[in-house]
PDB file of C-alpha atoms in Angstrom:
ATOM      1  CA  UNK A   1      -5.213  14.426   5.789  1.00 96.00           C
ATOM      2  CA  UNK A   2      -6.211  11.706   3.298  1.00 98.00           C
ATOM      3  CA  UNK A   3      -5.577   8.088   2.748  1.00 98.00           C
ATOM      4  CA  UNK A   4      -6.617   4.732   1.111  1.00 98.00           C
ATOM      5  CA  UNK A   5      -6.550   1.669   2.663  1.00 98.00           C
ATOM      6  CA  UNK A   6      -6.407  -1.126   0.499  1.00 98.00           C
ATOM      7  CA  UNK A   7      -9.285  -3.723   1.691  1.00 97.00           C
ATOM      8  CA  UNK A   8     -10.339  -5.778  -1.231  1.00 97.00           C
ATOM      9  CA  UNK A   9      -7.840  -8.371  -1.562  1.00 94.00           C
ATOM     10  CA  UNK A  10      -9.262 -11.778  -1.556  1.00 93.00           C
ATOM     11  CA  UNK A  11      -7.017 -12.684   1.202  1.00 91.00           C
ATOM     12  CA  UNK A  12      -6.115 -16.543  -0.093  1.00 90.00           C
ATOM     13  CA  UNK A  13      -2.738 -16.422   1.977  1.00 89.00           C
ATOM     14  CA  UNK A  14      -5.551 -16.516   5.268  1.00 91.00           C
ATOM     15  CA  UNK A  15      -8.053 -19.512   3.675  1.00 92.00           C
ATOM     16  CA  UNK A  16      -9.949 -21.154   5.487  1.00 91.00           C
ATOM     17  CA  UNK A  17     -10.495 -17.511   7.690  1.00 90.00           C
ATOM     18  CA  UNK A  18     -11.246 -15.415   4.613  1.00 94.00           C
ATOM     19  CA  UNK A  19     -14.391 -18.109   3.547  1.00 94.00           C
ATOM     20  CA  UNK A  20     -16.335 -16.486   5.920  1.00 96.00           C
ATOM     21  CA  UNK A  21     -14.764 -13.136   6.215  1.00 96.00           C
ATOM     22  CA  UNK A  22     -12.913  -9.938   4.313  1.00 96.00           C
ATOM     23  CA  UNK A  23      -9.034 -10.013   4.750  1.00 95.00           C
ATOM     24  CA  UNK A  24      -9.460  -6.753   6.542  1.00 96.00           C
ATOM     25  CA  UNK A  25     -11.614  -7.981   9.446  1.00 96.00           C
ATOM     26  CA  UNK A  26      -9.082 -11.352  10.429  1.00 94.00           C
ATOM     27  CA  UNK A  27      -8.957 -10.267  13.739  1.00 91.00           C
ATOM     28  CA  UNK A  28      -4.604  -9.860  15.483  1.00 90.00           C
ATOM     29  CA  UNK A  29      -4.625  -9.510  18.830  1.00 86.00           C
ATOM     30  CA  UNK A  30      -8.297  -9.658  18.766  1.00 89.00           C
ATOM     31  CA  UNK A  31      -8.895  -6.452  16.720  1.00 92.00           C
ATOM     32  CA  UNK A  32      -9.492  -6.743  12.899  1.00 95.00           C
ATOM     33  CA  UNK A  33      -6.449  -5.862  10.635  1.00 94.00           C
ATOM     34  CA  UNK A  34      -8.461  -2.700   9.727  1.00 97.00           C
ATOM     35  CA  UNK A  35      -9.044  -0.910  12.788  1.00 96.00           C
ATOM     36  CA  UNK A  36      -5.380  -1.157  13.669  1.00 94.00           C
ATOM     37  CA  UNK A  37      -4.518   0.303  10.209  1.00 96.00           C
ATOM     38  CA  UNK A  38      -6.804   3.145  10.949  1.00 97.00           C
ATOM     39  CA  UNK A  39      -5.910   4.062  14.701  1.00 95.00           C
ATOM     40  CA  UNK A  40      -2.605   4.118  13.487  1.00 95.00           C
ATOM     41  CA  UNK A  41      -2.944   6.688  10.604  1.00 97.00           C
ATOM     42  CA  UNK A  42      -5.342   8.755  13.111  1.00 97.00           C
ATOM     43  CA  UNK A  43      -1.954   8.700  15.413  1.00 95.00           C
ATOM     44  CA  UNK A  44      -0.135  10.469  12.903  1.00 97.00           C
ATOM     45  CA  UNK A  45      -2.834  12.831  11.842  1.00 96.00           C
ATOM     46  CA  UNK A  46      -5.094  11.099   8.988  1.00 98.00           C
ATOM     47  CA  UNK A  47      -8.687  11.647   8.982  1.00 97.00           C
ATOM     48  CA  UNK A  48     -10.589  11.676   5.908  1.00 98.00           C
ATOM     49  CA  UNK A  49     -10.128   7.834   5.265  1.00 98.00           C
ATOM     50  CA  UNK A  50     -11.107   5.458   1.596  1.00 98.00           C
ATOM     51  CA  UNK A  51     -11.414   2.083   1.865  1.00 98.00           C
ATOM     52  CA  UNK A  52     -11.924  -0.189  -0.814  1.00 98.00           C
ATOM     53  CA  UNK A  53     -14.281  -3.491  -1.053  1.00 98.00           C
ATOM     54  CA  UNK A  54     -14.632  -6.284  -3.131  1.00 98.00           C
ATOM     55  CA  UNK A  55     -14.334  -9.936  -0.792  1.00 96.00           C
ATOM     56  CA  UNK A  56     -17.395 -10.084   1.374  1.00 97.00           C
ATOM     57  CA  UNK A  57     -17.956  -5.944   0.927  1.00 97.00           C
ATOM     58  CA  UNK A  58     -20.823  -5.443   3.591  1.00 98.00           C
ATOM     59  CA  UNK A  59     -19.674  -6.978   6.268  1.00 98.00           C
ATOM     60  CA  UNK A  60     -16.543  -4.330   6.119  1.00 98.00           C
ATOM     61  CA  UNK A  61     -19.164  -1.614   5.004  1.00 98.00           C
ATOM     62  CA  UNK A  62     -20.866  -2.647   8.356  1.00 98.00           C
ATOM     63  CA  UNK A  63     -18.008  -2.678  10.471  1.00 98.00           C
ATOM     64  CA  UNK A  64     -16.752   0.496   8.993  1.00 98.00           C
ATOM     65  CA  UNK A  65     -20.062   1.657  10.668  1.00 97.00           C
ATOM     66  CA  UNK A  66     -19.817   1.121  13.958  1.00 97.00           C
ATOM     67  CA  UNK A  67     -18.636   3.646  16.972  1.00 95.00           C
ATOM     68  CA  UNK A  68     -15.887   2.755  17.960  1.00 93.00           C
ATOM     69  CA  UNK A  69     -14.487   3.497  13.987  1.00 96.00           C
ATOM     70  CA  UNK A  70     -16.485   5.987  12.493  1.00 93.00           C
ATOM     71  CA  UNK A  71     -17.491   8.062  16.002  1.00 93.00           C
ATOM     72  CA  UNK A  72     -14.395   9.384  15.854  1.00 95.00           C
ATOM     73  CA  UNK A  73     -14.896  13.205  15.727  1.00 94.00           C
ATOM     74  CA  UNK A  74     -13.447  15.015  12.935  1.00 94.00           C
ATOM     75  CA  UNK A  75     -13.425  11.413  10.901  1.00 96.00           C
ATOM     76  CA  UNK A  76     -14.404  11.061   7.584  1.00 97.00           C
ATOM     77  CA  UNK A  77     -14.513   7.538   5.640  1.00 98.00           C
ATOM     78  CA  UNK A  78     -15.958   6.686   2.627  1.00 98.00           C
ATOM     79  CA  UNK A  79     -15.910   2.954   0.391  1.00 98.00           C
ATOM     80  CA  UNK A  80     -14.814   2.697  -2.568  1.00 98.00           C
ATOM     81  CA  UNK A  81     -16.875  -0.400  -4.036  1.00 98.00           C
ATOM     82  CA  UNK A  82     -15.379  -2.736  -5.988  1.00 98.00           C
ATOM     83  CA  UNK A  83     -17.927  -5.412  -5.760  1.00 97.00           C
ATOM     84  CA  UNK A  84     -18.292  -5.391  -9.486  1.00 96.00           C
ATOM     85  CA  UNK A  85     -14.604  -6.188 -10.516  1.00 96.00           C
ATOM     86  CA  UNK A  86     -11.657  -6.482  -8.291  1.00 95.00           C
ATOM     87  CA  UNK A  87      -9.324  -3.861  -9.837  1.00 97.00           C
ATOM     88  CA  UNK A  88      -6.155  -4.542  -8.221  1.00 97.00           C
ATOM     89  CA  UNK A  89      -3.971  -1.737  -6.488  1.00 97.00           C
ATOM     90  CA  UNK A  90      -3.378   0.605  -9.488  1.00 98.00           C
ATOM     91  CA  UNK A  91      -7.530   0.157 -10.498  1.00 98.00           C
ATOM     92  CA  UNK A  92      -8.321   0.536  -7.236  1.00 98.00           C
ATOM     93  CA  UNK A  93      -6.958   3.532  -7.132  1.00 98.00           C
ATOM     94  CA  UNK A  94      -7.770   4.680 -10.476  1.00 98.00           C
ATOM     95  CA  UNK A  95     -11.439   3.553  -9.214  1.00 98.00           C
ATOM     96  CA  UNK A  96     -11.347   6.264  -5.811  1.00 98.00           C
ATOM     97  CA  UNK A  97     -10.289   9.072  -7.927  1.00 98.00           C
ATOM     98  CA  UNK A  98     -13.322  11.257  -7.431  1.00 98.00           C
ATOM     99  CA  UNK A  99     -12.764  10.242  -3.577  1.00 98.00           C
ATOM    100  CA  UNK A 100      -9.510  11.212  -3.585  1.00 98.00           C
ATOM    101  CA  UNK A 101      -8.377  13.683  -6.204  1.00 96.00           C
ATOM    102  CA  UNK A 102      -8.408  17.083  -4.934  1.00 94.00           C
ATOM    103  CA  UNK A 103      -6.347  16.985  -1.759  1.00 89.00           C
ATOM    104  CA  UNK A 104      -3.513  17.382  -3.254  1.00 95.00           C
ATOM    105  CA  UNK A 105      -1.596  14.474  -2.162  1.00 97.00           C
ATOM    106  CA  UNK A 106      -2.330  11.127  -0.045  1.00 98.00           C
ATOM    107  CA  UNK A 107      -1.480   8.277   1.443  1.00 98.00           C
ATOM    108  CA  UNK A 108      -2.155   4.172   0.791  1.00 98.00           C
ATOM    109  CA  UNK A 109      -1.840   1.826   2.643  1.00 98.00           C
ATOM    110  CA  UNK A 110      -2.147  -1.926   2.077  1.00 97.00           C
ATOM    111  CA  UNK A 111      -4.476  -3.333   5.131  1.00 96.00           C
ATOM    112  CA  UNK A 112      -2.389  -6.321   6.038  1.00 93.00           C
ATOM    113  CA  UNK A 113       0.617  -4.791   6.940  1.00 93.00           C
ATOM    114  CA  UNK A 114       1.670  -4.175  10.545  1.00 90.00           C
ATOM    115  CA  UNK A 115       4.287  -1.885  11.271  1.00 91.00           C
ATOM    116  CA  UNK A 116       6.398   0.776  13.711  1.00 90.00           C
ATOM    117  CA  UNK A 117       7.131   3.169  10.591  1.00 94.00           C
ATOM    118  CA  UNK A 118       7.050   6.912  11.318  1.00 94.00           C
ATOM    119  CA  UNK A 119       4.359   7.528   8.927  1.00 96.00           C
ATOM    120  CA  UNK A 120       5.372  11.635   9.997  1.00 96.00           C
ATOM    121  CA  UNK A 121       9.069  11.203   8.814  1.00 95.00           C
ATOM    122  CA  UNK A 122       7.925   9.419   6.026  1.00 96.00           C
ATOM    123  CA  UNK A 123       6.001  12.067   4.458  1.00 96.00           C
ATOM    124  CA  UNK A 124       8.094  14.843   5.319  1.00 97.00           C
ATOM    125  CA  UNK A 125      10.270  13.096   3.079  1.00 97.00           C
ATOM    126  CA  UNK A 126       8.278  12.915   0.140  1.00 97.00           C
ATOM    127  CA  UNK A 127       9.589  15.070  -2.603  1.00 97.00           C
ATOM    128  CA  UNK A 128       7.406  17.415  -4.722  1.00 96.00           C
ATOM    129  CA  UNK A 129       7.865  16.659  -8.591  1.00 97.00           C
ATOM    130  CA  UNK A 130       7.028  12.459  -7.148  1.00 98.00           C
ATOM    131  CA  UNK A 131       3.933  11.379  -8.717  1.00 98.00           C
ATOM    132  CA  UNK A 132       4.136   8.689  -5.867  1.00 98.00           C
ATOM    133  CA  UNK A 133       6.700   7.847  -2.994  1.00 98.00           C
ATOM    134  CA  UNK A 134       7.415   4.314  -2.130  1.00 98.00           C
ATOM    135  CA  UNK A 135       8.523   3.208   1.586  1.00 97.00           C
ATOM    136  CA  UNK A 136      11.479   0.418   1.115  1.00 96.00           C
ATOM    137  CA  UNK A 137      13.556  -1.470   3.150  1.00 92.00           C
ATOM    138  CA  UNK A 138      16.100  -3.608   2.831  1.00 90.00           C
ATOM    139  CA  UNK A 139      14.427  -6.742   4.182  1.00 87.00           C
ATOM    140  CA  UNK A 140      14.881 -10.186   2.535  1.00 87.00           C
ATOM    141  CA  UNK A 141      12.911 -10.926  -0.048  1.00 90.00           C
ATOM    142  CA  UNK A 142      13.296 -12.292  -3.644  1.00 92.00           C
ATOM    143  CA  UNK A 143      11.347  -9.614  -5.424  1.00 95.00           C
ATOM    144  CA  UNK A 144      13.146  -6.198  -4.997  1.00 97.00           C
ATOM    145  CA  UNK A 145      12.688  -2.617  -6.638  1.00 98.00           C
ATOM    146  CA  UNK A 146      16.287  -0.716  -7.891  1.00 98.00           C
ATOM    147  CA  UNK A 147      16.953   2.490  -7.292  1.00 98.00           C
ATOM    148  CA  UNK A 148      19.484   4.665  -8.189  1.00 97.00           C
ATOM    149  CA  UNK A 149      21.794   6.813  -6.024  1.00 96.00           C
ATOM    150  CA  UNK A 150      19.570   9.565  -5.743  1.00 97.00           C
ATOM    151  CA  UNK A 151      16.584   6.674  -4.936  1.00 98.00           C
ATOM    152  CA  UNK A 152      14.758   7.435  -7.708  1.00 98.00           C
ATOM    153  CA  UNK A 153      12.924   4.303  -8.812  1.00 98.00           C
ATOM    154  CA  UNK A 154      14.463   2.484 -11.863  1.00 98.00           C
ATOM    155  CA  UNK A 155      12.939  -0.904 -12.201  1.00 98.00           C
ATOM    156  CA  UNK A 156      12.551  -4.094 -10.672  1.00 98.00           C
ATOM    157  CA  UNK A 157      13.893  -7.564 -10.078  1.00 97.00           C
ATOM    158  CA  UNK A 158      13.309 -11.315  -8.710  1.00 97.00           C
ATOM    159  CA  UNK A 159      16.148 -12.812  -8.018  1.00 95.00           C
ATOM    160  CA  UNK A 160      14.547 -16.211  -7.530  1.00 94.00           C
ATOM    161  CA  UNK A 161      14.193 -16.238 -11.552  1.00 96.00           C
ATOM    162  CA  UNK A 162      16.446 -13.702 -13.045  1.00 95.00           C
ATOM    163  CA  UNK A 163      13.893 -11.964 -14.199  1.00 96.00           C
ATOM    164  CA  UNK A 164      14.947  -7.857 -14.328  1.00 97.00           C
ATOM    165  CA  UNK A 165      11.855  -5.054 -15.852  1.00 97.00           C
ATOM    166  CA  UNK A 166      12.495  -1.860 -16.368  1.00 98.00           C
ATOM    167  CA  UNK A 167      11.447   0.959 -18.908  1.00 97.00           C
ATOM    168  CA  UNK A 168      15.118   1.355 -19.427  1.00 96.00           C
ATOM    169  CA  UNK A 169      16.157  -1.326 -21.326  1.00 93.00           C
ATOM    170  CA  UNK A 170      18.621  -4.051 -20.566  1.00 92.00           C
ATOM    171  CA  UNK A 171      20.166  -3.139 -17.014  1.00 96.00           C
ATOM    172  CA  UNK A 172      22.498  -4.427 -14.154  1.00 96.00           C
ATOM    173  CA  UNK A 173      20.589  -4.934 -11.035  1.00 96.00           C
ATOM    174  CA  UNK A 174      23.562  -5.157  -8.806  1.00 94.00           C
ATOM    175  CA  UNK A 175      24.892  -1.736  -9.789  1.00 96.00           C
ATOM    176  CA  UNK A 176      21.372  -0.691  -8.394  1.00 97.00           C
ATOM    177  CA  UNK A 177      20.010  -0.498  -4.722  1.00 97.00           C
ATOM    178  CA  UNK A 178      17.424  -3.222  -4.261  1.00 97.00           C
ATOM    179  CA  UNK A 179      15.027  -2.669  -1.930  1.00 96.00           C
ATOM    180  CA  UNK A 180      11.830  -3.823  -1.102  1.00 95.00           C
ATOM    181  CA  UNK A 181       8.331  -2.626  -1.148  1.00 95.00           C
ATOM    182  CA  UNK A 182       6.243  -2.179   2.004  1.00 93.00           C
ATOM    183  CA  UNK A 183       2.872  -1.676   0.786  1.00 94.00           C
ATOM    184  CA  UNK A 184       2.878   1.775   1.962  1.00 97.00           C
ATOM    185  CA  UNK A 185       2.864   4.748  -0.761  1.00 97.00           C
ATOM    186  CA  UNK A 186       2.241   8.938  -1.113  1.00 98.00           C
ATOM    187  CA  UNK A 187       0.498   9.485  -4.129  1.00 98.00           C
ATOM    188  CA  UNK A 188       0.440  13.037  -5.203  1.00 98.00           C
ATOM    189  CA  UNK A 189      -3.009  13.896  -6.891  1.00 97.00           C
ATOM    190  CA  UNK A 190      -0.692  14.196 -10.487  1.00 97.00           C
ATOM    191  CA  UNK A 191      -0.930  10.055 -10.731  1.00 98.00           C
ATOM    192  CA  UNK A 192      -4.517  10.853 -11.889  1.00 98.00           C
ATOM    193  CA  UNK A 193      -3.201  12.622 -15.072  1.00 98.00           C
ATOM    194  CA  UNK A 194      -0.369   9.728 -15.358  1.00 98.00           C
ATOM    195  CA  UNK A 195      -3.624   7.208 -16.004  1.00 98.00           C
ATOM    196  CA  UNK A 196      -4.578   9.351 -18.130  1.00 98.00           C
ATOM    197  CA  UNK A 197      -1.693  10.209 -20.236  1.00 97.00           C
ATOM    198  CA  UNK A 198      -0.681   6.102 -20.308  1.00 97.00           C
ATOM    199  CA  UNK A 199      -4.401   5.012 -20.539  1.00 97.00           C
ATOM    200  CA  UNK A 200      -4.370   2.234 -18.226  1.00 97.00           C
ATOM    201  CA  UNK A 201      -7.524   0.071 -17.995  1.00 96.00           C
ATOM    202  CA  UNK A 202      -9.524  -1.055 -15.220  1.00 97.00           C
ATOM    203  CA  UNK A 203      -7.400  -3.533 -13.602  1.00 97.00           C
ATOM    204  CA  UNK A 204      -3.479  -3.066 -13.561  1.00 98.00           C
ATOM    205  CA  UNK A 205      -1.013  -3.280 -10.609  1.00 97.00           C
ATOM    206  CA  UNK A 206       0.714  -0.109  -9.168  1.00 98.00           C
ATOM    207  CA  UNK A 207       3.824  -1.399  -9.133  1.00 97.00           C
ATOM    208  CA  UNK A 208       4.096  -2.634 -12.207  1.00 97.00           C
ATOM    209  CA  UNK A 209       2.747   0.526 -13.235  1.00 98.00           C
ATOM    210  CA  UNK A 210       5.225   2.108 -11.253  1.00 98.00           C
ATOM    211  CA  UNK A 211       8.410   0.020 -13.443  1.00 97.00           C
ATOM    212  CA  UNK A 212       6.580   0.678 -16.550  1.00 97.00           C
ATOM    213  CA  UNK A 213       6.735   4.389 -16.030  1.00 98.00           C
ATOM    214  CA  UNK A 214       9.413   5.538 -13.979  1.00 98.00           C
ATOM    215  CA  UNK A 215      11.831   7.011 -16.352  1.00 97.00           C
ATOM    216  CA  UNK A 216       8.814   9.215 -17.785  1.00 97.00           C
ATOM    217  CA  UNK A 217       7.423  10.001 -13.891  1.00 98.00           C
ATOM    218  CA  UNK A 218       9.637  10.286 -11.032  1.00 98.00           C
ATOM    219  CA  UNK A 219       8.651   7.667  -8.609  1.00 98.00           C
ATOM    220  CA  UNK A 220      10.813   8.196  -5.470  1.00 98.00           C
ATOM    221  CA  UNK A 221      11.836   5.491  -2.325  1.00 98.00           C
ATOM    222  CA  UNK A 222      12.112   6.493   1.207  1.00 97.00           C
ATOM    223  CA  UNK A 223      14.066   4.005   3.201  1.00 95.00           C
ATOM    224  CA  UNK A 224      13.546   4.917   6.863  1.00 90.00           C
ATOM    225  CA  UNK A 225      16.247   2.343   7.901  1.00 78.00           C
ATOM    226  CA  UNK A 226      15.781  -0.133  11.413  1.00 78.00           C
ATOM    227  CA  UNK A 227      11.854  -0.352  10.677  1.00 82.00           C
ATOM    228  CA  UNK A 228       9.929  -3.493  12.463  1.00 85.00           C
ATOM    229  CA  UNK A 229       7.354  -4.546   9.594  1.00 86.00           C
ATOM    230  CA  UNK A 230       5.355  -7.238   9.015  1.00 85.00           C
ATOM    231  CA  UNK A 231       3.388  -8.980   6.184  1.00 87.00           C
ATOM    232  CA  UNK A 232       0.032 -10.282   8.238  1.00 83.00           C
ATOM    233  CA  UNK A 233      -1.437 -11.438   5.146  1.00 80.00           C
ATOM    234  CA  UNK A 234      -0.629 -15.147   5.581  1.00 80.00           C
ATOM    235  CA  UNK A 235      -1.814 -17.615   8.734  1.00 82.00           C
ATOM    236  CA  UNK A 236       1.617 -18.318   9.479  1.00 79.00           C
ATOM    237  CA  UNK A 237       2.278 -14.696  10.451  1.00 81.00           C
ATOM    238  CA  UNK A 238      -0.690 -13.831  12.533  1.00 80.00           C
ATOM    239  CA  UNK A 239       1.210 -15.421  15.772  1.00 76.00           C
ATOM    240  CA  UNK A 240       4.009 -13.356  15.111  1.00 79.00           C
ATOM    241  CA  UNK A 241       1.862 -10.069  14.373  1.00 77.00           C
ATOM    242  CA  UNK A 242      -0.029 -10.253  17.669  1.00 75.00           C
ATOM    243  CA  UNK A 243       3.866 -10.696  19.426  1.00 77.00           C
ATOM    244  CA  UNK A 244       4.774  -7.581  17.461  1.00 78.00           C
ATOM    245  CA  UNK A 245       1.308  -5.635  18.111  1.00 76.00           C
ATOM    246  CA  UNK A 246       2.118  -6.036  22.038  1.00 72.00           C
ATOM    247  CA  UNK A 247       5.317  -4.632  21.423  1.00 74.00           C
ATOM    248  CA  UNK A 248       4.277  -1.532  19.571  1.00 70.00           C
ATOM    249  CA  UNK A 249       1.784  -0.932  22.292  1.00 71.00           C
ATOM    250  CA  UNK A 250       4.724  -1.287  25.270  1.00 60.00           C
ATOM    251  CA  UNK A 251       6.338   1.267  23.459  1.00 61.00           C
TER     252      UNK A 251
END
């Protein structure tokens, strides 16, 4: 099975760590971000792997190299490199196409998120007329996606400033459920022709993507319920992702 990993960020949220080195290889527990992104995939069956570079792109090209990550057997991985332009998550994608169009249907995940999801349930879940499928949860947050009762994606909020998007006009928030985003997605290979069809540039957001287009292309939620997930992009959480990494591997 296929999936991205999302490994280009700039990683400012980790400064002064990321001046010398790619979000992805900040090291929890004394294993870069990346490698526990992949072993966990490879634990629920992923193999063929894209990962995408733009902040210090050859020294995660090297690591992506070595043994103990691509002498795996049975384990494909291949960059996508972004060195040119950092395209953001919907570009990014839009970028991998050739690497990823094809198998139907895969999976992304952003590289600095650390979680006990059931990435098994999660897909078993995803429906087949989604162009993507969006894990949520109801964590606090002030940005949140709304969904309707079926959990079909209907735009988006932040609640800090009022501010509501959505393709379908004026709407109510509260008569929505709000949810938030993970950072973990399953495309299904018919995104490509949504990029075409809307003729999105180079750089652009999936999400905002996502808002802009849901009431033309069903974009579904999953919310798995009592998931433990964490946001390791920032310094102050890399104390409390190693706690939660010794957890996960009690368990």
């Amino acid at each position: 099975m296929k999936a991205m990993i999302f490994a280009a960020g700039l990683g400012t949220r980790l400064k002064p760590l990321t001046d010398t080195m790619p979000k992805a290889l900040v090291p929890v527990g004394g294993v870069p971000m990346l490698r526990h992104i992949i072993d966990k995939l490879a634990t629920f069956g992923y193999d063929d792997f894209v990962v995408n570079v733009h902040h210090f792109p050859d020294q995660i090209i090297d690591y992506l190299k070595t043994p103990e990550v691509s002498g795996v057997p049975g384990r494909k991985i291949a960059v996508s490199d972004e060195r040119d332009l950092l395209r953001e998550t919907g570009g990014g994608v839009r970028f991998a196409r050739p690497l990823l169009e094809g198998s139907g249907g895969f999976l992304v995940h952003n590289v600095d998120i650390l979680s006990d999801v059931n990435l098994a349930g999660f897909r078993a879940q995803v429906r087949p007329e989604a162009v993507s499928t969006i894990l949520v949860s109801e964590r606090k947050t002030q940005r949140y996606c709304l969904f309707d009762d079926d959990l079909r994606l209907v735009g988006w909020t932040n609640i800090a400033t009022g501010e509501v998007r959505s393709p379908y006009g004026q709407i109510d928030p509260s008569r929505y459920r709000m949810l938030a985003f993970s950072g973990i997605h399953y495309m299904s290979d018919s995104i490509f022709a949504a990029f075409d069809n809307e003729k999105v540039g180079d750089r652009f957001s999936i999400i905002d993507f996502y808002i802009s287009v849901c009431d033309r292309y069903p974009v579904y939620g999953v919310c798995p319920g009592d998931v433990r997930l964490l946001d390791i992009g920032k310094v102050d959480s890399l104390a409390k992702a190693g706690e939660l990494l010794k957890e996960l591997q009690q368990e």
